[in-house]
Tab-separated table of C-alpha atoms in Angstrom:
chain	number	residue	atom	x	y	z
T	1	MET	CA	17.014	13.537	12.089
T	2	GLU	CA	14.908	11.529	14.504
T	3	TYR	CA	16.076	11.308	18.103
T	4	ARG	CA	15.719	8.681	20.792
T	5	TYR	CA	15.616	8.860	24.557
T	6	LEU	CA	18.684	7.436	26.276
T	7	GLY	CA	17.146	4.609	28.285
T	8	LYS	CA	14.538	5.945	30.678
T	9	THR	CA	16.201	9.352	30.987
T	10	GLY	CA	14.872	12.527	29.372
T	11	LEU	CA	18.069	12.910	27.328
T	12	GLN	CA	17.546	12.677	23.562
T	13	VAL	CA	20.290	11.414	21.268
T	14	SER	CA	20.618	10.677	17.571
T	15	PRO	CA	20.136	7.001	16.606
T	16	ILE	CA	23.679	6.925	15.248
T	17	CYS	CA	26.574	7.690	17.592
T	18	LEU	CA	29.837	8.982	16.155
T	19	GLY	CA	32.801	6.973	17.408
T	20	THR	CA	36.151	8.761	17.436
T	21	ALA	CA	38.741	6.031	17.953
T	22	PHE	CA	40.055	6.938	14.475
T	23	ARG	CA	41.727	3.594	13.756
T	24	GLY	CA	43.319	5.124	10.697
T	25	ALA	CA	45.255	7.592	12.853
T	26	ILE	CA	43.938	10.393	10.648
T	27	ASP	CA	45.400	13.828	11.129
T	28	GLU	CA	43.731	16.351	13.383
T	29	HIS	CA	42.113	18.347	10.590
T	30	ALA	CA	40.622	15.216	9.039
T	31	GLY	CA	39.212	14.180	12.410
T	32	ILE	CA	37.644	17.593	12.872
T	33	ARG	CA	36.053	17.372	9.418
T	34	VAL	CA	34.546	13.995	10.308
T	35	ILE	CA	33.035	15.413	13.506
T	36	GLU	CA	31.760	18.566	11.811
T	37	THR	CA	30.147	16.512	9.046
T	38	ALA	CA	28.297	14.395	11.596
T	39	LEU	CA	27.062	17.456	13.479
T	40	ASP	CA	25.958	19.187	10.276
T	41	LEU	CA	23.889	16.114	9.365
T	42	GLY	CA	22.084	16.112	12.717
T	43	CYS	CA	24.130	13.607	14.701
T	44	ASN	CA	24.349	14.948	18.270
T	45	PHE	CA	25.873	11.878	19.963
T	46	ILE	CA	29.679	11.500	20.143
T	47	ASP	CA	31.625	8.703	21.828
T	48	SER	CA	35.245	8.800	22.934
T	49	ALA	CA	37.691	7.341	25.456
T	50	PHE	CA	41.426	7.445	26.140
T	51	TYR	CA	42.079	6.537	22.505
T	52	GLY	CA	45.530	7.425	21.207
T	53	GLU	CA	46.555	8.396	24.767
T	54	GLY	CA	43.954	11.148	24.780
T	55	ARG	CA	44.313	12.254	21.159
T	56	SER	CA	40.677	11.467	20.380
T	57	GLU	CA	39.407	13.714	23.171
T	58	LYS	CA	41.722	16.534	22.091
T	59	ILE	CA	40.368	16.433	18.536
T	60	ILE	CA	36.807	16.497	19.849
T	61	GLY	CA	37.579	19.473	22.056
T	62	LYS	CA	38.796	21.482	19.076
T	63	ALA	CA	35.917	20.379	16.841
T	64	LEU	CA	33.217	21.333	19.357
T	65	LYS	CA	34.256	24.927	19.914
T	66	GLY	CA	31.071	26.976	19.684
T	67	ARG	CA	28.896	23.857	19.357
T	68	ARG	CA	29.332	22.094	22.683
T	69	GLU	CA	25.850	22.807	24.053
T	70	ASN	CA	24.205	20.919	21.169
T	71	VAL	CA	26.183	17.713	21.672
T	72	VAL	CA	25.694	14.725	23.957
T	73	LEU	CA	29.273	13.792	24.719
T	74	CYS	CA	30.238	10.364	26.011
T	75	THR	CA	33.695	9.335	27.143
T	76	LYS	CA	35.046	6.452	29.189
T	77	ILE	CA	37.475	5.808	32.020
T	78	PHE	CA	39.667	2.908	33.059
T	79	GLY	CA	43.266	3.593	32.125
T	80	ARG	CA	45.000	6.918	31.626
T	81	LYS	CA	48.472	8.209	30.888
T	82	GLY	CA	51.014	7.548	33.626
T	83	ASP	CA	53.438	4.951	34.923
T	84	GLY	CA	52.314	4.689	38.545
T	85	PRO	CA	50.056	1.972	39.958
T	86	ASN	CA	47.084	4.344	40.372
T	87	TYR	CA	46.699	5.254	36.700
T	88	THR	CA	44.297	2.425	35.949
T	89	GLY	CA	41.102	0.873	37.240
T	90	LEU	CA	37.988	2.343	38.823
T	91	SER	CA	39.369	3.553	42.145
T	92	ARG	CA	38.346	6.918	43.570
T	93	VAL	CA	41.818	8.249	42.794
T	94	ASN	CA	41.808	7.218	39.145
T	95	LEU	CA	38.216	8.288	38.539
T	96	MET	CA	38.628	11.753	40.022
T	97	GLN	CA	41.957	12.454	38.357
T	98	GLY	CA	40.823	10.845	35.114
T	99	VAL	CA	37.718	12.995	34.764
T	100	GLU	CA	39.766	16.158	35.252
T	101	ALA	CA	42.180	15.057	32.523
T	102	SER	CA	39.300	14.291	30.143
T	103	LEU	CA	37.628	17.636	30.829
T	104	GLU	CA	40.853	19.429	30.015
T	105	ARG	CA	41.396	17.538	26.769
T	106	LEU	CA	37.759	17.967	25.739
T	107	GLN	CA	37.857	21.689	26.576
T	108	THR	CA	34.572	21.461	28.457
T	109	ASP	CA	33.402	21.678	32.048
T	110	TYR	CA	31.044	18.700	31.967
T	111	ILE	CA	30.672	15.253	30.401
T	112	ASP	CA	27.158	14.177	29.468
T	113	LEU	CA	27.725	10.429	29.756
T	114	TYR	CA	30.686	8.945	31.631
T	115	LEU	CA	31.235	5.195	31.324
T	116	ALA	CA	33.407	2.719	33.177
T	117	HIS	CA	35.278	1.292	30.178
T	118	SER	CA	35.933	-2.119	31.730
T	119	PHE	CA	35.067	-3.970	34.902
T	120	ASP	CA	37.511	-3.612	37.783
T	121	PRO	CA	37.566	-6.817	39.873
T	122	VAL	CA	39.791	-5.247	42.538
T	123	THR	CA	38.181	-1.938	43.509
T	124	PRO	CA	35.077	-2.349	45.691
T	125	LEU	CA	31.936	-1.640	43.693
T	126	GLU	CA	30.652	0.843	46.262
T	127	GLU	CA	33.865	2.867	45.962
T	128	THR	CA	33.399	3.178	42.203
T	129	LEU	CA	29.690	3.994	42.402
T	130	SER	CA	30.032	6.504	45.227
T	131	THR	CA	32.761	8.316	43.268
T	132	PHE	CA	30.588	8.415	40.148
T	133	ASN	CA	27.828	9.793	42.365
T	134	ASP	CA	30.150	12.539	43.647
T	135	LEU	CA	31.112	13.501	40.085
T	136	VAL	CA	27.433	13.892	39.188
T	137	ARG	CA	26.784	15.963	42.323
T	138	GLN	CA	29.752	18.181	41.427
T	139	GLY	CA	28.290	18.826	37.969
T	140	LYS	CA	31.288	17.358	36.160
T	141	VAL	CA	29.244	14.389	34.900
T	142	ARG	CA	25.538	14.215	34.110
T	143	TYR	CA	24.867	10.521	33.526
T	144	ILE	CA	26.874	7.351	34.142
T	145	GLY	CA	27.086	3.839	32.761
T	146	CYS	CA	29.477	1.022	31.922
T	147	SER	CA	30.997	-0.899	29.041
T	148	ASN	CA	31.831	-4.600	28.783
T	149	TRP	CA	30.823	-5.498	32.342
T	150	PRO	CA	29.510	-8.976	33.152
T	151	VAL	CA	25.728	-8.758	33.162
T	152	TYR	CA	25.461	-9.920	36.759
T	153	LYS	CA	27.776	-7.086	37.825
T	154	VAL	CA	25.592	-4.527	36.049
T	155	VAL	CA	22.615	-5.811	38.026
T	156	ASP	CA	24.731	-5.743	41.199
T	157	ALA	CA	25.632	-2.098	40.465
T	158	LEU	CA	21.971	-1.161	39.939
T	159	TRP	CA	20.984	-2.861	43.199
T	160	THR	CA	23.850	-1.196	45.102
T	161	SER	CA	22.979	2.237	43.742
T	162	ASP	CA	19.350	1.783	44.727
T	163	ARG	CA	20.242	0.553	48.225
T	164	ARG	CA	22.758	3.356	48.808
T	165	ASN	CA	20.669	6.057	47.071
T	166	LEU	CA	23.447	6.681	44.531
T	167	GLU	CA	23.191	7.750	40.905
T	168	PRO	CA	22.410	4.623	38.851
T	169	PHE	CA	23.806	3.496	35.536
T	170	VAL	CA	21.563	4.642	32.698
T	171	CYS	CA	23.456	3.311	29.672
T	172	LEU	CA	25.543	0.325	28.584
T	173	GLN	CA	28.055	-0.112	25.763
T	174	TYR	CA	28.757	-3.535	24.246
T	175	ASN	CA	29.810	-5.207	21.019
T	176	TYR	CA	26.828	-6.009	18.795
T	177	SER	CA	26.417	-6.762	15.111
T	178	LEU	CA	25.197	-9.465	12.769
T	179	LEU	CA	28.421	-11.268	13.696
T	180	ALA	CA	28.252	-10.754	17.470
T	181	ARG	CA	24.807	-11.685	18.730
T	182	TRP	CA	24.869	-14.578	21.175
T	183	GLU	CA	25.978	-13.050	24.498
T	184	THR	CA	24.277	-9.700	23.877
T	185	GLU	CA	20.902	-11.150	22.964
T	186	LEU	CA	20.901	-13.946	25.542
T	187	GLU	CA	21.212	-11.892	28.733
T	188	LEU	CA	22.201	-8.294	28.109
T	189	MET	CA	19.245	-7.136	26.024
T	190	PRO	CA	16.569	-8.608	28.322
T	191	MET	CA	18.309	-7.072	31.328
T	192	ALA	CA	18.604	-3.659	29.630
T	193	ARG	CA	14.932	-3.814	28.654
T	194	ASP	CA	13.785	-4.795	32.145
T	195	HIS	CA	15.779	-2.011	33.827
T	196	GLY	CA	15.222	0.699	31.215
T	197	LEU	CA	18.889	1.067	30.263
T	198	GLY	CA	20.152	2.619	27.057
T	199	LEU	CA	22.370	0.452	24.862
T	200	MET	CA	25.195	1.681	22.625
T	201	CYS	CA	26.656	-0.899	20.225
T	202	TYR	CA	30.276	-0.727	19.118
T	203	SER	CA	31.754	-2.474	16.048
T	204	PRO	CA	28.338	-2.622	14.323
T	205	LEU	CA	30.054	-3.302	10.982
T	206	ALA	CA	32.647	-5.729	12.414
T	207	ILE	CA	35.656	-3.587	11.445
T	208	GLY	CA	34.375	-3.297	7.903
T	209	LEU	CA	33.548	-6.955	7.266
T	210	LEU	CA	29.850	-6.093	6.826
T	211	THR	CA	30.365	-3.233	4.384
T	212	GLY	CA	30.422	-5.431	1.295
T	213	GLN	CA	34.030	-4.498	0.519
T	214	PHE	CA	35.373	-7.874	1.660
T	215	ARG	CA	34.443	-11.222	0.126
T	216	ARG	CA	35.542	-14.792	0.686
T	217	GLY	CA	38.427	-15.775	-1.568
T	218	ALA	CA	39.280	-12.183	-2.424
T	219	VAL	CA	42.379	-10.337	-1.259
T	220	PRO	CA	41.478	-7.555	1.199
T	221	PRO	CA	42.757	-4.043	0.377
T	222	GLU	CA	46.333	-3.592	1.555
T	223	ASN	CA	45.561	-0.445	3.587
T	224	SER	CA	42.525	-1.909	5.366
T	225	PRO	CA	42.617	-3.396	8.882
T	226	TRP	CA	42.516	-6.839	7.242
T	227	GLY	CA	45.274	-6.175	4.695
T	228	ARG	CA	48.894	-7.235	4.910
T	229	ASN	CA	50.152	-3.658	5.149
T	230	PRO	CA	47.485	-1.563	6.882
T	231	ARG	CA	47.973	2.187	6.799
T	232	PRO	CA	49.584	3.778	9.883
T	233	GLY	CA	47.409	3.555	12.973
T	234	LEU	CA	45.558	0.445	11.845
T	235	SER	CA	46.515	-2.709	13.686
T	236	ARG	CA	46.304	-6.036	11.909
T	237	SER	CA	43.545	-8.374	12.942
T	238	SER	CA	44.369	-10.928	15.621
T	239	TYR	CA	43.460	-13.670	13.149
T	240	PRO	CA	43.930	-13.993	9.376
T	241	PHE	CA	41.335	-12.618	6.999
T	242	ASP	CA	40.654	-15.996	5.413
T	243	GLU	CA	39.697	-17.351	8.843
T	244	ALA	CA	37.461	-14.378	9.600
T	245	MET	CA	35.678	-14.422	6.238
T	246	THR	CA	33.943	-17.758	6.684
T	247	GLU	CA	31.404	-19.209	4.280
T	248	LYS	CA	28.641	-18.172	6.680
T	249	LEU	CA	29.917	-14.595	6.883
T	250	ASP	CA	30.210	-14.408	3.113
T	251	GLY	CA	26.579	-15.490	2.899
T	252	ILE	CA	25.606	-12.692	5.279
T	253	VAL	CA	27.518	-10.188	3.165
T	254	GLN	CA	25.805	-11.408	-0.013
T	255	THR	CA	22.411	-11.038	1.678
T	256	LEU	CA	23.297	-7.481	2.699
T	257	ILE	CA	24.265	-6.713	-0.891
T	258	THR	CA	21.026	-8.211	-2.230
T	259	LEU	CA	18.872	-6.308	0.270
T	260	GLY	CA	20.853	-3.150	-0.432
T	261	ASP	CA	19.924	-3.441	-4.096
T	262	LYS	CA	16.287	-3.901	-3.115
T	263	TYR	CA	16.167	-0.778	-0.949
T	264	GLY	CA	18.643	1.342	-2.904
T	265	ARG	CA	21.003	1.256	0.089
T	266	THR	CA	24.552	0.113	0.723
T	267	PRO	CA	25.297	-3.154	2.569
T	268	ALA	CA	26.592	-1.118	5.541
T	269	GLN	CA	23.335	0.825	5.731
T	270	VAL	CA	21.353	-2.416	5.753
T	271	ALA	CA	23.561	-3.862	8.515
T	272	LEU	CA	23.039	-0.740	10.621
T	273	ALA	CA	19.291	-0.719	9.910
T	274	TRP	CA	19.094	-4.270	11.267
T	275	ILE	CA	20.637	-3.096	14.552
T	276	LEU	CA	18.359	-0.061	14.704
T	277	ASP	CA	15.355	-2.372	14.329
T	278	HIS	CA	15.964	-3.654	17.876
T	279	ASP	CA	13.941	-1.730	20.459
T	280	GLU	CA	16.636	-2.288	23.097
T	281	VAL	CA	19.269	-0.428	21.061
T	282	THR	CA	19.731	3.306	21.504
T	283	ALA	CA	22.475	3.768	18.912
T	284	PRO	CA	25.178	1.833	17.066
T	285	ILE	CA	28.577	3.534	17.240
T	286	ILE	CA	30.112	4.104	13.821
T	287	GLY	CA	33.864	4.530	13.345
T	288	PRO	CA	34.454	6.636	10.223
T	289	ASP	CA	37.773	8.039	9.104
T	290	PHE	CA	36.287	10.101	6.261
T	291	PRO	CA	33.269	12.452	5.932
T	292	GLU	CA	31.736	10.301	3.187
T	293	GLN	CA	31.689	7.347	5.593
T	294	VAL	CA	29.701	9.488	8.024
T	295	GLU	CA	27.218	10.336	5.288
T	296	GLU	CA	26.839	6.684	4.342
T	297	SER	CA	26.255	5.548	7.921
T	298	LEU	CA	23.630	8.196	8.597
T	299	GLY	CA	21.821	6.874	5.529
T	300	ALA	CA	20.732	3.980	7.742
T	301	VAL	CA	18.315	6.345	9.528
T	302	GLY	CA	14.827	7.261	8.364
T	303	TRP	CA	13.724	3.929	6.912
T	304	THR	CA	13.162	0.395	8.177
T	305	LEU	CA	13.531	-3.132	6.929
T	306	GLU	CA	10.399	-4.957	5.926
T	307	PRO	CA	9.509	-7.709	8.436
T	308	GLU	CA	10.434	-10.541	6.099
T	309	ASP	CA	13.871	-9.009	5.476
T	310	ARG	CA	14.485	-8.578	9.199
T	311	ILE	CA	13.599	-12.255	9.649
T	312	LEU	CA	15.919	-13.230	6.799
T	313	LEU	CA	18.866	-11.445	8.415
T	314	ASP	CA	17.963	-12.929	11.800
T	315	GLU	CA	18.002	-16.416	10.344
T	316	ILE	CA	21.121	-16.179	8.197
T	317	SER	CA	23.170	-14.653	11.045
T	318	ALA	CA	21.772	-16.844	13.835
T	319	PRO	CA	24.622	-17.826	16.169
T	320	GLU	CA	25.495	-21.460	16.637
T	321	LEU	CA	24.381	-22.426	20.118
T	322	PRO	CA	27.074	-24.073	22.237
T	323	GLY	CA	27.093	-27.549	23.737
T	324	LYS	CA	23.834	-29.342	24.296
T	325	TYR	CA	21.847	-26.478	22.806
T	326	ALA	CA	23.358	-27.004	19.366
């Protein structure tokens, strides 16, 4: 397994990050098997959050017994379990109580990478950043970052941290795939490159749409997220499958299939390889429910697309520019 530095830090992570949202609401033992498979194959980067009201972190805690020191563990904070008004957001109260709850569920005494899961427009930015700084100084957190923040607020946070001599963000987490390119490539990637920030990409396979299992005009499997009766734990898409699987998307899927045949790879591996071919990206976050899905995803590592095939995927998935730029 090759490893990459997380932004401009000295921390090395695998180029594939294991996501543990477990959309399929798999049982605890199945979740542990998924995590153990990833670790056995050299993946040392695991992402979590308050998924399933903390269930994800609990499964990770059990799976990492005896292996914690070899793992770069990322989790996120915004909301947590509770009915009171201070159980959400990025206030000092919620951050300090939230990290203690995560540490307990994860059965560890430190978190390698702690991310603000969403932007909080109410809490003053300096309150959030100074609390993150305190958590690093206390040894409970080693690095910090954010997910889904407006780009200008990320820059504001970096400037504030520099001015106040606080720990800066070192990593970002955003949606990125062949189907979600416009906002990420327009501003986020140049900013991350200029400031030396790591970039984790969630939904790299667009909830399975880029795996080659779904085609235009076909009926999606009943137990998939796009089916009429998804298995327990899977929520139906917010829009119908026939609207999601456009003619353009079907063309992308066919290209992935064709390139997969050329390289002896699956369409999902080609889609992940395209993401990995971006210098700004540290790691796409996969979301497997089964060990074999972990094995397939890690098959995207160790090879690269030929330049003409990278260009082909760039062109066929190019986003339609809005307004006057169309």
